[in-house]
Amino acid sequence: MTRYAHAHPEARRIVFWRHGRTEWNHSGLFQGQEDIDLDDTGREQAARAAEVLVTKQPTLIVSSDLRRAADTAGMLGELAGLPIVYDPRLRETNAGSWQGLSFAEIDEQYPDDNAAWRGGDPEVRAGGAENRIDVGERMLAAVTEAVERIGPAETLVVVSHGGSIRAALAALMGLPPERWGAVAGLSNCHWSEVHEVVDRDEALFSWQLTEHNVGLSSLPEEPLEG
């Protein structure tokens, strides 16, 4: 698949891929770090999206160790002939007492914290557990280590979760935490892509967002081949 036209030919690329749908996604429940499996729709989403992402010729695939992400990553690993490297730092936000509740229930039981969370407050703790800064820091550390394992012009695929990817993108691009909420979340099995900024001494940033929340619904219906 064609790289971003304005990227330096030696720029490394990171693709952040959210896992496929689960029954809890479908039911509108906050999963956090609960280990929920993909549902039938999620497995189909992952299989179809993997057919697209393999054309990006990944060099390394790293994944959250939660089953919904690990199984999504496995679909791509099988097509690309690559093993999956699992890293618990790529898990979703630990949402404490919010996990397993519907968003309506969270709003009813924790109105002040939920309003702050939805408003983008980076310091409010989801269900008394992690805040967005915590998530961004561990995601950034994991991604930074992983990208050092690939060479110039190569591609890293990070398979993770909606909230975690959102925090990772914002942290990687150097946005101040109070502005992280400006980055929209990803739909199930959608992905975002960043390219490394190379040989641009005037640039005030190291990574540039070139695709965001891309998925099968936003791609042509024609098959990739034949």
Short mmCIF file of C-alpha atoms in Angstrom, two decimals:
data_model
loop_
_atom_site.label_atom_id
_atom_site.label_comp_id
_atom_site.label_asym_id
_atom_site.label_seq_id
_atom_site.Cartn_x
_atom_site.Cartn_y
_atom_site.Cartn_z
CA MET A 1 0.00 0.00 0.00
CA THR A 2 1.32 3.44 -0.97
CA ARG A 3 3.11 5.38 1.75
CA TYR A 4 2.27 8.99 2.55
CA ALA A 5 3.40 10.95 -0.50
CA HIS A 6 5.29 13.64 1.44
CA ALA A 7 7.11 11.30 3.82
CA HIS A 8 10.88 10.99 3.60
CA PRO A 9 11.80 7.70 1.87
CA GLU A 10 13.65 6.58 5.02
CA ALA A 11 10.89 7.57 7.43
CA ARG A 12 9.71 4.86 9.77
CA ARG A 13 5.97 4.31 10.01
CA ILE A 14 3.74 3.31 12.92
CA VAL A 15 0.23 1.96 12.38
CA PHE A 16 -1.98 1.98 15.48
CA TRP A 17 -4.77 -0.60 15.04
CA ARG A 18 -7.71 -0.95 17.40
CA HIS A 19 -9.07 -4.45 18.08
CA GLY A 20 -12.26 -5.80 16.52
CA ARG A 21 -15.67 -5.64 18.15
CA THR A 22 -16.57 -7.51 21.34
CA GLU A 23 -19.98 -8.22 22.82
CA TRP A 24 -19.23 -5.59 25.47
CA ASN A 25 -18.54 -3.05 22.71
CA HIS A 26 -21.83 -3.99 21.12
CA SER A 27 -23.65 -3.65 24.46
CA GLY A 28 -22.03 -0.32 25.32
CA LEU A 29 -20.11 -1.50 28.39
CA PHE A 30 -16.81 0.02 29.56
CA GLN A 31 -14.27 -2.80 29.17
CA GLY A 32 -11.09 -1.27 30.52
CA GLN A 33 -8.71 -4.12 31.31
CA GLU A 34 -11.38 -6.82 31.55
CA ASP A 35 -10.27 -9.62 29.22
CA ILE A 36 -13.19 -9.86 26.79
CA ASP A 37 -13.10 -11.96 23.58
CA LEU A 38 -13.92 -10.77 20.09
CA ASP A 39 -17.44 -11.58 18.98
CA ASP A 40 -18.22 -13.05 15.55
CA THR A 41 -18.42 -9.57 14.01
CA GLY A 42 -15.10 -8.62 15.58
CA ARG A 43 -13.36 -11.69 14.20
CA GLU A 44 -14.71 -10.93 10.73
CA GLN A 45 -13.61 -7.29 11.05
CA ALA A 46 -10.11 -8.34 12.06
CA ALA A 47 -9.76 -10.84 9.22
CA ARG A 48 -10.87 -8.33 6.61
CA ALA A 49 -8.79 -5.46 7.98
CA ALA A 50 -5.72 -7.69 8.14
CA GLU A 51 -5.98 -8.21 4.39
CA VAL A 52 -5.59 -4.45 3.99
CA LEU A 53 -2.89 -3.92 6.61
CA VAL A 54 -0.66 -6.70 5.30
CA THR A 55 -0.19 -4.58 2.17
CA LYS A 56 1.63 -2.05 4.37
CA GLN A 57 4.36 -4.70 4.72
CA PRO A 58 4.80 -4.63 8.49
CA THR A 59 8.21 -5.47 9.90
CA LEU A 60 7.13 -5.86 13.53
CA ILE A 61 3.74 -6.37 15.21
CA VAL A 62 3.35 -5.59 18.90
CA SER A 63 0.09 -6.07 20.77
CA SER A 64 -1.69 -5.70 24.05
CA ASP A 65 -1.91 -9.09 25.75
CA LEU A 66 -5.68 -8.79 26.29
CA ARG A 67 -7.42 -11.40 24.13
CA ARG A 68 -9.44 -9.00 21.98
CA ALA A 69 -6.24 -7.27 20.84
CA ALA A 70 -4.07 -10.39 20.75
CA ASP A 71 -6.54 -12.26 18.54
CA THR A 72 -6.87 -9.24 16.25
CA ALA A 73 -3.08 -9.05 15.94
CA GLY A 74 -2.93 -12.76 15.21
CA MET A 75 -4.97 -12.30 12.05
CA LEU A 76 -2.34 -9.95 10.65
CA GLY A 77 0.57 -11.97 11.97
CA GLU A 78 -0.64 -15.03 10.11
CA LEU A 79 -0.91 -13.18 6.80
CA ALA A 80 2.40 -11.37 7.24
CA GLY A 81 4.29 -14.43 8.51
CA LEU A 82 5.31 -12.54 11.66
CA PRO A 83 5.19 -13.51 15.34
CA ILE A 84 3.33 -11.22 17.71
CA VAL A 85 5.21 -9.49 20.52
CA TYR A 86 2.89 -8.99 23.51
CA ASP A 87 3.32 -6.06 25.88
CA PRO A 88 0.97 -5.42 28.82
CA ARG A 89 1.79 -1.71 28.61
CA LEU A 90 -0.39 -1.63 25.49
CA ARG A 91 -3.52 -2.58 27.45
CA GLU A 92 -6.61 -0.39 27.63
CA THR A 93 -7.08 2.10 30.48
CA ASN A 94 -7.51 0.45 33.86
CA ALA A 95 -10.95 1.86 34.65
CA GLY A 96 -11.36 0.43 38.13
CA SER A 97 -14.97 0.49 39.33
CA TRP A 98 -16.24 1.64 35.92
CA GLN A 99 -15.34 -1.65 34.25
CA GLY A 100 -18.42 -3.66 33.29
CA LEU A 101 -20.77 -0.69 33.66
CA SER A 102 -22.68 0.89 30.81
CA PHE A 103 -21.82 4.48 29.99
CA ALA A 104 -25.25 5.51 31.26
CA GLU A 105 -24.56 3.76 34.57
CA ILE A 106 -21.19 5.47 34.89
CA ASP A 107 -22.84 8.82 34.30
CA GLU A 108 -25.49 8.08 36.92
CA GLN A 109 -23.15 6.72 39.60
CA TYR A 110 -20.09 8.95 39.00
CA PRO A 111 -21.49 12.13 37.41
CA ASP A 112 -18.67 14.52 38.33
CA ASP A 113 -15.78 12.25 37.39
CA ASN A 114 -17.51 11.13 34.22
CA ALA A 115 -18.18 14.71 33.14
CA ALA A 116 -14.51 15.54 33.70
CA TRP A 117 -13.44 12.40 31.82
CA ARG A 118 -15.66 13.15 28.84
CA GLY A 119 -14.50 16.77 28.92
CA GLY A 120 -10.88 15.70 28.46
CA ASP A 121 -9.49 16.27 31.96
CA PRO A 122 -6.18 14.35 31.78
CA GLU A 123 -5.89 13.94 35.55
CA VAL A 124 -9.28 12.43 36.43
CA ARG A 125 -8.99 8.73 37.24
CA ALA A 126 -11.37 6.38 35.46
CA GLY A 127 -13.16 4.46 38.20
CA GLY A 128 -10.47 5.54 40.65
CA ALA A 129 -7.69 3.81 38.70
CA GLU A 130 -5.69 5.22 35.74
CA ASN A 131 -5.88 8.66 34.25
CA ARG A 132 -5.01 9.56 30.65
CA ILE A 133 -1.52 10.74 31.59
CA ASP A 134 -0.75 7.34 33.12
CA VAL A 135 -1.95 5.61 29.95
CA GLY A 136 -0.07 7.96 27.63
CA GLU A 137 3.19 7.49 29.52
CA ARG A 138 3.14 3.68 29.45
CA MET A 139 1.96 3.57 25.84
CA LEU A 140 4.67 6.01 24.74
CA ALA A 141 7.35 3.99 26.53
CA ALA A 142 6.21 0.74 24.88
CA VAL A 143 5.90 2.25 21.41
CA THR A 144 9.24 4.08 21.64
CA GLU A 145 11.00 0.83 22.55
CA ALA A 146 9.26 -1.07 19.75
CA VAL A 147 10.00 1.47 17.04
CA GLU A 148 13.71 1.30 17.88
CA ARG A 149 13.60 -2.32 16.72
CA ILE A 150 12.73 -1.42 13.13
CA GLY A 151 14.94 0.14 10.49
CA PRO A 152 14.57 3.08 8.12
CA ALA A 153 11.46 2.94 5.90
CA GLU A 154 10.05 0.00 7.90
CA THR A 155 6.62 -0.29 9.48
CA LEU A 156 5.59 -1.08 13.05
CA VAL A 157 2.01 -2.15 13.76
CA VAL A 158 0.72 -1.54 17.30
CA VAL A 159 -2.48 -3.43 18.14
CA SER A 160 -4.21 -1.89 21.11
CA HIS A 161 -7.40 -0.27 22.37
CA GLY A 162 -9.43 2.87 21.72
CA GLY A 163 -8.49 4.93 24.75
CA SER A 164 -4.90 3.76 24.81
CA ILE A 165 -4.31 4.54 21.14
CA ARG A 166 -5.84 7.97 21.56
CA ALA A 167 -3.44 8.75 24.43
CA ALA A 168 -0.48 7.26 22.56
CA LEU A 169 -1.07 9.35 19.46
CA ALA A 170 -1.39 12.55 21.46
CA ALA A 171 1.70 11.81 23.54
CA LEU A 172 3.77 10.76 20.51
CA MET A 173 2.91 13.97 18.69
CA GLY A 174 3.81 16.05 21.73
CA LEU A 175 0.37 17.53 22.44
CA PRO A 176 -0.05 18.95 25.95
CA PRO A 177 -2.22 16.60 28.05
CA GLU A 178 -5.01 19.13 28.45
CA ARG A 179 -5.43 19.02 24.65
CA TRP A 180 -5.38 15.21 24.22
CA GLY A 181 -9.16 15.18 24.03
CA ALA A 182 -8.88 16.93 20.65
CA VAL A 183 -7.80 13.60 19.14
CA ALA A 184 -10.92 11.57 18.35
CA GLY A 185 -11.05 7.90 19.26
CA LEU A 186 -10.89 4.99 16.81
CA SER A 187 -13.79 2.78 15.82
CA ASN A 188 -13.44 -0.98 16.21
CA CYS A 189 -10.79 -2.40 13.86
CA HIS A 190 -9.90 1.03 12.47
CA TRP A 191 -6.35 2.35 12.41
CA SER A 192 -4.26 5.50 12.43
CA GLU A 193 -0.85 6.04 10.91
CA VAL A 194 2.07 8.30 11.77
CA HIS A 195 5.29 8.89 9.87
CA GLU A 196 8.62 9.86 11.30
CA VAL A 197 9.87 13.34 10.42
CA VAL A 198 13.33 12.94 8.85
CA ASP A 199 15.86 15.59 7.69
CA ARG A 200 13.65 18.54 8.57
CA ASP A 201 15.68 20.56 11.07
CA GLU A 202 13.03 23.27 11.18
CA ALA A 203 10.29 20.85 12.29
CA LEU A 204 8.93 21.28 15.81
CA PHE A 205 7.67 17.68 15.91
CA SER A 206 9.13 14.20 15.39
CA TRP A 207 6.04 12.30 14.17
CA GLN A 208 3.24 13.40 11.86
CA LEU A 209 -0.28 11.99 11.80
CA THR A 210 -1.03 11.06 8.17
CA GLU A 211 -4.15 8.86 8.56
CA HIS A 212 -6.69 8.72 11.37
CA ASN A 213 -9.58 6.36 12.12
CA VAL A 214 -9.32 4.64 8.75
CA GLY A 215 -11.12 1.34 8.26
CA LEU A 216 -13.08 -0.83 5.92
CA SER A 217 -16.06 1.53 6.01
CA SER A 218 -13.86 4.29 4.60
CA LEU A 219 -12.16 2.18 1.91
CA PRO A 220 -13.38 1.35 -1.62
CA GLU A 221 -15.58 -1.73 -1.94
CA GLU A 222 -13.45 -3.25 -4.71
CA PRO A 223 -11.22 -6.20 -3.71
CA LEU A 224 -7.52 -5.54 -3.25
CA GLU A 225 -6.62 -8.05 -5.92
CA GLY A 226 -8.36 -9.75 -8.81
#
